Coordinates of C-alpha atoms in Angstrom, one line a residue:
M156 CA -88.9 49.6 38.0
A157 CA -90.5 47.8 35.2
V158 CA -88.2 46.2 32.4
S159 CA -89.2 46.6 28.8
L160 CA -89.5 43.5 26.5
G161 CA -86.7 44.8 24.2
M162 CA -84.3 44.9 27.1
R163 CA -85.2 41.4 28.0
I164 CA -84.6 40.0 24.4
S165 CA -81.3 41.8 24.2
G166 CA -80.2 40.3 27.6
L167 CA -81.1 36.9 26.4
L168 CA -79.0 37.4 23.2
V169 CA -75.9 38.4 25.3
V170 CA -76.4 35.4 27.6
G171 CA -76.7 33.0 24.7
A172 CA -73.5 34.3 22.9
V173 CA -71.6 34.0 26.2
A174 CA -72.8 30.4 26.6
V175 CA -71.6 29.5 23.0
A176 CA -68.2 31.1 23.5
A177 CA -67.8 29.4 26.9
A178 CA -68.7 25.9 25.4
A179 CA -66.1 26.6 22.6
F180 CA -63.3 27.3 25.1
T181 CA -64.2 24.8 27.8
G182 CA -66.4 22.0 26.6
D183 CA -64.9 18.7 27.8
G184 CA -61.5 20.2 28.6
R185 CA -59.8 19.0 25.2
G186 CA -60.3 22.2 23.3
T187 CA -58.3 24.7 25.4
A188 CA -56.1 27.4 23.7
D189 CA -52.9 25.8 25.0
D190 CA -53.9 22.3 23.9
R191 CA -51.9 21.0 21.0
G192 CA -52.6 17.4 21.3
G193 CA -56.2 17.3 19.7
G194 CA -55.1 19.1 16.6
G195 CA -58.0 21.6 17.0
T196 CA -57.9 25.4 16.8
V197 CA -59.5 28.2 18.9
V198 CA -63.1 28.9 17.7
T199 CA -64.9 32.2 18.1
A200 CA -68.6 32.4 17.3
G201 CA -71.1 35.3 17.1
P202 CA -74.8 35.0 18.1
T203 CA -76.9 32.6 16.1
A204 CA -80.5 32.2 15.7
D205 CA -80.6 29.4 18.2
A206 CA -79.1 31.8 20.9
A207 CA -82.5 33.6 21.1
R208 CA -84.0 30.6 22.7
P209 CA -83.9 30.8 26.6
P210 CA -81.6 28.1 28.3
T211 CA -83.4 25.0 29.3
G212 CA -81.3 24.2 32.3
P213 CA -81.9 25.6 35.8
A214 CA -81.0 29.2 36.3
G215 CA -78.7 28.3 39.1
N216 CA -76.5 26.3 36.9
S217 CA -75.6 29.2 34.5
S218 CA -72.2 30.8 35.2
A219 CA -71.5 34.4 35.5
P220 CA -70.7 35.9 32.1
P221 CA -66.9 36.5 31.6
K222 CA -65.8 40.1 31.0
Q223 CA -65.2 41.4 27.6
R224 CA -61.5 42.2 26.7
P225 CA -60.5 45.4 25.1
D226 CA -59.6 43.6 21.9
G227 CA -63.1 42.5 21.4
H228 CA -62.7 38.9 22.5
I229 CA -64.2 37.2 25.6
G230 CA -62.2 34.7 27.8
T231 CA -58.9 33.2 26.6
P232 CA -57.0 35.3 24.1
V233 CA -57.3 34.1 20.5
I234 CA -54.3 32.2 18.9
T235 CA -53.6 33.7 15.5
G236 CA -51.7 32.2 12.5
T237 CA -52.1 29.1 10.6
P238 CA -51.7 25.8 12.7
V239 CA -49.5 23.1 11.4
A240 CA -50.0 19.5 12.3
P241 CA -47.0 17.6 13.8
P242 CA -45.4 14.9 11.7
V243 CA -47.0 11.4 12.2
G244 CA -45.2 9.4 14.7
R245 CA -43.6 12.5 16.7
A246 CA -45.0 14.0 19.7
P247 CA -45.9 17.7 19.2
S248 CA -43.4 18.8 21.8
D249 CA -40.4 16.9 20.4
P250 CA -38.0 19.2 18.6
P251 CA -37.7 18.6 14.9
S252 CA -34.9 16.1 14.1
P253 CA -32.2 17.3 11.7
S254 CA -32.4 16.0 8.0
P255 CA -29.9 13.2 7.5
S256 CA -27.1 14.4 5.3
P257 CA -26.6 12.3 2.1
S258 CA -23.5 10.0 2.3
V259 CA -21.8 8.2 -0.5
S260 CA -20.5 4.7 0.0
R261 CA -17.4 4.1 -2.1
N262 CA -15.3 1.0 -2.1
V263 CA -11.6 1.9 -2.8
L264 CA -9.3 -0.9 -4.0
E265 CA -5.9 -1.1 -2.5
V266 CA -3.4 -1.0 -5.3
P267 CA -1.0 -4.0 -5.1
G268 CA 2.7 -3.2 -4.2
W269 CA 5.2 -2.9 -7.0
L270 CA 8.8 -3.8 -7.6
P271 CA 11.4 -2.4 -5.0
P272 CA 14.4 -0.6 -6.4
G273 CA 17.3 -2.8 -7.8
P274 CA 19.7 -0.9 -7.6
A275 CA 19.5 -0.2 -11.4
S276 CA 21.7 -2.2 -13.7
P277 CA 23.5 -0.2 -16.4
D278 CA 23.6 -3.1 -18.9
A279 CA 26.8 -1.9 -20.1
D280 CA 27.3 -4.5 -22.8
G281 CA 24.0 -3.7 -24.5
V282 CA 23.0 -7.3 -24.3
P283 CA 19.6 -7.8 -22.5
D284 CA 19.9 -9.6 -19.2
P285 CA 17.3 -10.3 -16.6
A286 CA 18.6 -7.5 -14.2
S287 CA 18.1 -4.8 -17.0
V288 CA 14.7 -6.2 -17.9
Y289 CA 13.7 -5.8 -14.1
D290 CA 14.8 -2.2 -14.5
L291 CA 12.5 -1.8 -17.3
L292 CA 9.5 -3.3 -15.2
S293 CA 10.4 -1.0 -12.2
D294 CA 8.2 1.6 -13.9
P295 CA 4.7 0.0 -14.5
S296 CA 4.4 2.1 -17.7
G297 CA 7.4 0.1 -19.2
C298 CA 5.8 -3.4 -18.8
R299 CA 4.9 -3.7 -22.6
A300 CA 8.5 -2.7 -23.7
A301 CA 9.9 -5.2 -21.3
L302 CA 7.6 -8.0 -22.7
G303 CA 9.1 -7.3 -26.1
V304 CA 12.7 -7.5 -24.8
I305 CA 12.3 -10.7 -22.8
P306 CA 12.4 -13.1 -25.9
R307 CA 15.8 -11.6 -26.6
L308 CA 17.4 -12.7 -23.2
T309 CA 20.6 -14.7 -23.7
T310 CA 20.0 -16.7 -20.4
D311 CA 17.0 -18.5 -19.1
G312 CA 17.4 -17.4 -15.5
D313 CA 14.3 -15.5 -14.4
R314 CA 13.1 -15.4 -18.2
A315 CA 9.6 -17.1 -17.4
L316 CA 9.2 -15.1 -14.2
L317 CA 9.8 -11.7 -15.9
R318 CA 7.4 -12.7 -18.5
G319 CA 4.7 -13.6 -16.2
L320 CA 5.1 -10.3 -14.3
A321 CA 5.0 -8.2 -17.5
S322 CA 1.8 -10.0 -18.6
A323 CA 0.1 -9.5 -15.3
C324 CA 1.2 -5.9 -15.1
L325 CA -0.6 -5.2 -18.3
A326 CA -3.6 -7.3 -17.3
V327 CA -4.2 -5.7 -13.9
Q328 CA -4.1 -2.2 -15.4
G329 CA -6.6 -3.2 -18.2
E330 CA -4.2 -2.9 -20.9
G331 CA -4.2 -6.4 -22.4
G332 CA -1.8 -8.9 -20.9
D333 CA -2.3 -12.6 -20.2
W334 CA -3.6 -13.7 -16.7
A335 CA -3.3 -17.4 -17.8
Q336 CA 0.4 -16.9 -18.8
A337 CA 1.1 -15.1 -15.5
V338 CA -0.3 -18.0 -13.6
R339 CA 1.7 -20.6 -15.4
D340 CA 4.9 -18.6 -15.2
H341 CA 4.4 -18.0 -11.4
A342 CA 3.8 -21.8 -10.8
A343 CA 6.9 -22.7 -12.7
S344 CA 9.1 -20.5 -10.4
A345 CA 7.6 -21.8 -7.2
G346 CA 11.0 -21.8 -5.5
G347 CA 11.5 -18.1 -6.2
G348 CA 13.8 -16.5 -8.7
D349 CA 17.4 -17.2 -9.5
S350 CA 18.5 -13.8 -8.4
C351 CA 17.7 -11.1 -5.9
K352 CA 15.7 -9.3 -8.5
G353 CA 14.1 -12.6 -9.6
R354 CA 13.0 -13.3 -6.0
A355 CA 11.4 -9.7 -5.7
A356 CA 9.6 -10.3 -9.1
H357 CA 8.2 -13.6 -7.7
S358 CA 6.9 -11.9 -4.7
V359 CA 5.3 -9.1 -6.6
L360 CA 3.6 -11.5 -9.1
G361 CA 2.3 -13.4 -6.4
G362 CA 0.5 -10.2 -5.0
L363 CA -0.9 -9.4 -8.4
L364 CA -2.4 -13.0 -8.8
D365 CA -3.8 -12.7 -5.2
F366 CA -5.4 -9.4 -6.0
R367 CA -7.1 -10.9 -9.1
R368 CA -8.5 -13.7 -7.0
R369 CA -10.0 -11.2 -4.5
H370 CA -11.3 -8.7 -7.1
P371 CA -11.8 -10.6 -10.4
G372 CA -12.3 -8.3 -13.3
A373 CA -11.0 -5.1 -11.4
S374 CA -8.5 -2.8 -12.9
V375 CA -6.1 -0.4 -11.1
R376 CA -3.2 1.8 -12.0
L377 CA 0.0 0.5 -10.7
K378 CA 2.5 3.0 -9.3
P379 CA 6.4 2.7 -9.0
A380 CA 7.7 1.9 -5.5
S381 CA 9.1 4.7 -3.6
G382 CA 11.4 4.3 -0.7
G383 CA 12.0 1.1 1.1
P384 CA 14.9 -1.3 1.2
P385 CA 16.3 -2.4 -2.2
A386 CA 15.8 -5.7 -3.7
C387 CA 19.5 -6.7 -3.6
D388 CA 21.8 -6.5 -0.6
Y389 CA 25.0 -6.5 -2.7
R390 CA 28.1 -7.5 -0.9
I391 CA 31.0 -10.0 -0.9
A392 CA 29.8 -13.1 0.7
G393 CA 33.2 -14.8 1.1
V394 CA 36.5 -15.9 -0.3
D395 CA 37.6 -19.5 -1.2
T396 CA 41.2 -20.1 -0.8
G397 CA 41.1 -23.8 -0.7
G398 CA 40.0 -24.2 3.0
D399 CA 42.8 -23.0 4.9
G400 CA 42.3 -19.4 4.7
T401 CA 45.7 -18.7 3.0
A402 CA 46.9 -18.1 -0.6
T403 CA 50.2 -17.5 -2.2
P404 CA 50.7 -15.0 -5.2
G405 CA 49.9 -16.5 -8.4
E406 CA 47.3 -18.8 -7.1
T407 CA 43.6 -18.5 -8.1
I408 CA 41.0 -17.8 -5.5
G409 CA 37.3 -17.7 -5.6
I410 CA 35.3 -14.4 -4.6
E411 CA 31.6 -14.9 -4.2
L412 CA 29.2 -12.0 -4.6
A413 CA 25.9 -12.0 -2.8
D414 CA 23.0 -10.5 -4.5
P415 CA 24.7 -8.8 -7.4
Y416 CA 22.3 -6.3 -9.1
F417 CA 24.1 -6.5 -12.5
D418 CA 25.3 -9.1 -15.0
P419 CA 28.6 -10.4 -13.4
A420 CA 29.7 -11.0 -17.1
E421 CA 30.2 -7.2 -17.3
L422 CA 32.3 -6.8 -14.4
P423 CA 35.8 -7.4 -16.1
S424 CA 35.0 -4.6 -18.5
E425 CA 33.0 -2.3 -16.3
G426 CA 34.8 -2.8 -13.0
G427 CA 37.4 -4.8 -11.4
V428 CA 38.9 -6.6 -8.5
S429 CA 41.7 -5.6 -6.3
I430 CA 43.5 -7.6 -3.6
G431 CA 45.5 -5.8 -0.9
G432 CA 45.3 -2.6 -3.1
Q433 CA 46.6 -4.1 -6.3
E434 CA 44.5 -4.9 -9.3
A435 CA 44.1 -8.6 -10.0
P436 CA 43.1 -10.5 -13.2
V437 CA 39.6 -11.8 -13.0
R438 CA 37.1 -13.9 -14.9
T439 CA 33.5 -14.6 -14.1
D440 CA 31.4 -17.7 -13.5
R441 CA 28.1 -16.4 -12.7
A442 CA 28.3 -14.7 -9.3
V443 CA 31.7 -16.4 -8.4
L444 CA 34.8 -14.5 -9.5
S445 CA 37.9 -16.4 -10.3
V446 CA 40.8 -14.0 -9.3
V447 CA 44.6 -14.5 -9.4
V448 CA 46.5 -13.3 -6.3
P449 CA 48.9 -10.7 -7.3
A450 CA 52.5 -10.5 -5.8
L451 CA 52.1 -9.3 -2.2
A452 CA 53.9 -9.4 0.9
P453 CA 52.7 -11.9 3.5
G454 CA 49.9 -11.0 5.7
P455 CA 46.1 -10.5 5.9
V456 CA 44.7 -8.6 2.8
E457 CA 41.5 -6.8 1.9
V458 CA 39.3 -7.7 -1.2
T459 CA 37.6 -4.9 -3.1
V460 CA 35.0 -5.6 -6.0
R461 CA 34.0 -2.5 -8.1
Y462 CA 31.3 -2.2 -10.6
G463 CA 30.4 1.2 -12.2
G464 CA 30.4 3.7 -9.4
T465 CA 29.9 1.1 -6.6
E466 CA 32.4 -0.9 -4.7
V467 CA 32.1 -3.5 -1.8
R468 CA 34.9 -4.5 0.4
L469 CA 35.7 -7.5 2.6
P470 CA 38.5 -6.6 5.2
M471 CA 41.1 -9.4 6.1
A472 CA 39.5 -11.6 3.4
F473 CA 42.3 -14.1 3.6
T474 CA 46.1 -14.2 4.4
V475 CA 48.9 -14.2 1.8
A476 CA 51.5 -16.8 2.5
L477 CA 55.0 -17.4 1.1
P478 CA 55.2 -20.2 -1.3
D479 CA 55.9 -23.7 0.3
K480 CA 59.6 -24.8 0.1
T481 CA 61.2 -28.2 0.8
T482 CA 64.9 -28.9 1.8
D483 CA 65.3 -31.6 -1.0
G484 CA 63.3 -30.1 -3.9
P485 CA 62.0 -27.0 -5.5
A486 CA 59.2 -24.8 -4.2
T487 CA 55.6 -25.9 -4.7
P488 CA 54.5 -24.5 -8.2
Q489 CA 52.2 -21.4 -7.8
G490 CA 48.6 -22.2 -8.4
A491 CA 48.8 -25.8 -7.3
R492 CA 47.3 -25.0 -3.9
G493 CA 44.0 -23.4 -2.9
T494 CA 42.4 -23.3 -6.4
A495 CA 38.9 -21.7 -6.4
R496 CA 36.0 -23.9 -6.6
P497 CA 33.3 -21.9 -8.5
A498 CA 29.7 -22.5 -7.5
T499 CA 27.5 -24.6 -9.9
T500 CA 24.3 -22.8 -9.1
N501 CA 23.6 -19.2 -8.6
P502 CA 24.6 -18.5 -4.9
R503 CA 22.2 -16.9 -2.5
P504 CA 23.2 -14.7 0.5
Q505 CA 23.7 -17.7 2.6
A506 CA 27.0 -18.8 1.1
A507 CA 28.4 -22.3 1.5
P508 CA 30.8 -22.7 4.3
S509 CA 33.8 -23.7 1.9
L510 CA 33.4 -20.2 0.4
R511 CA 33.7 -18.3 3.6
A512 CA 36.8 -16.7 5.0
P513 CA 38.1 -17.8 8.4
V514 CA 35.6 -16.7 11.0
T515 CA 37.0 -13.6 12.7
A516 CA 35.7 -10.2 13.7
A517 CA 37.1 -8.7 10.6
T518 CA 35.7 -11.0 8.0
A519 CA 32.2 -9.4 8.0
G520 CA 31.3 -7.8 4.6
A521 CA 31.4 -4.1 4.4
P522 CA 28.4 -2.4 2.7
A523 CA 28.5 -1.1 -0.8
R524 CA 29.6 2.4 -1.2
P525 CA 30.4 4.7 -4.2
T526 CA 33.8 4.7 -5.7
P527 CA 35.6 8.0 -4.9
G528 CA 35.6 10.2 -7.9

């Protein structure tokens, strides 16, 4: 049957459109619908003017036209939506990396340690002493007040050291002070303080100066110490009876205190000493007490020292002996033997052997304990 010219032209148009669509989907294999690597998108095209021209290649090379889909497209389904190119430097198939959370780098300065507790000194006589100035400094907010009291100290012990500590306390908190003064006072007391509180002040001042060397110009807020052992290990260090460990009633003996946390000059009015349970007259020479042995029966006795609400004891501190007698003469006068030898320097916890009681299991000093009410 003869085919009209119009039908031939329509057939050519359909073949041309199919060829254009096939070229768009296949081409050189880099433009497939599943390909995301080339960054291209699926292209659909309708008939153009060039599609009316007959194909120039051999008829045997033309492929069979694909069937039209119900949705109107030919071949591979069209991908809809707006394509987004992957970020540069990352493969398209890689999952997106989470955004880094912002971080803040902050250098926190370690606050230098402050004074350990004393215990507190009551300052019963109202005369400023190094122990009570230490108590003012135990709260860093009292450093300026302490600096004003220091010139009124009646003794030179620990005076410069406490002045340097008060100056550094203000300087490190940005409240004035004088670092140069603190350095001079610390160097002048290179051997440590003259008391247990003085040694603690020397150590703390050294820590402040070290902090300034590591963080020049930095300011921190000091905090009072909480917990920890006290600065003073208060106790009876020993009893001097003249070297033989015995004394007679009426003789004067020496009682050495280790690490007293108060002014020993206050002890006669604010405390007292008892030997064998009886009160004994006492006078002070720094941390060595001169005490007269009361009338007691022969035998070992305990020594007790009280100050305020605290007392310390030394069991079997020495032995009370009867006065010496001779067959041809009177008894040896009381007080002529075993006279105490007060220390010429402020004693430390390690007492001189001459001030120790005889070495027995019972001569160890008992810890301080509150006086019963």
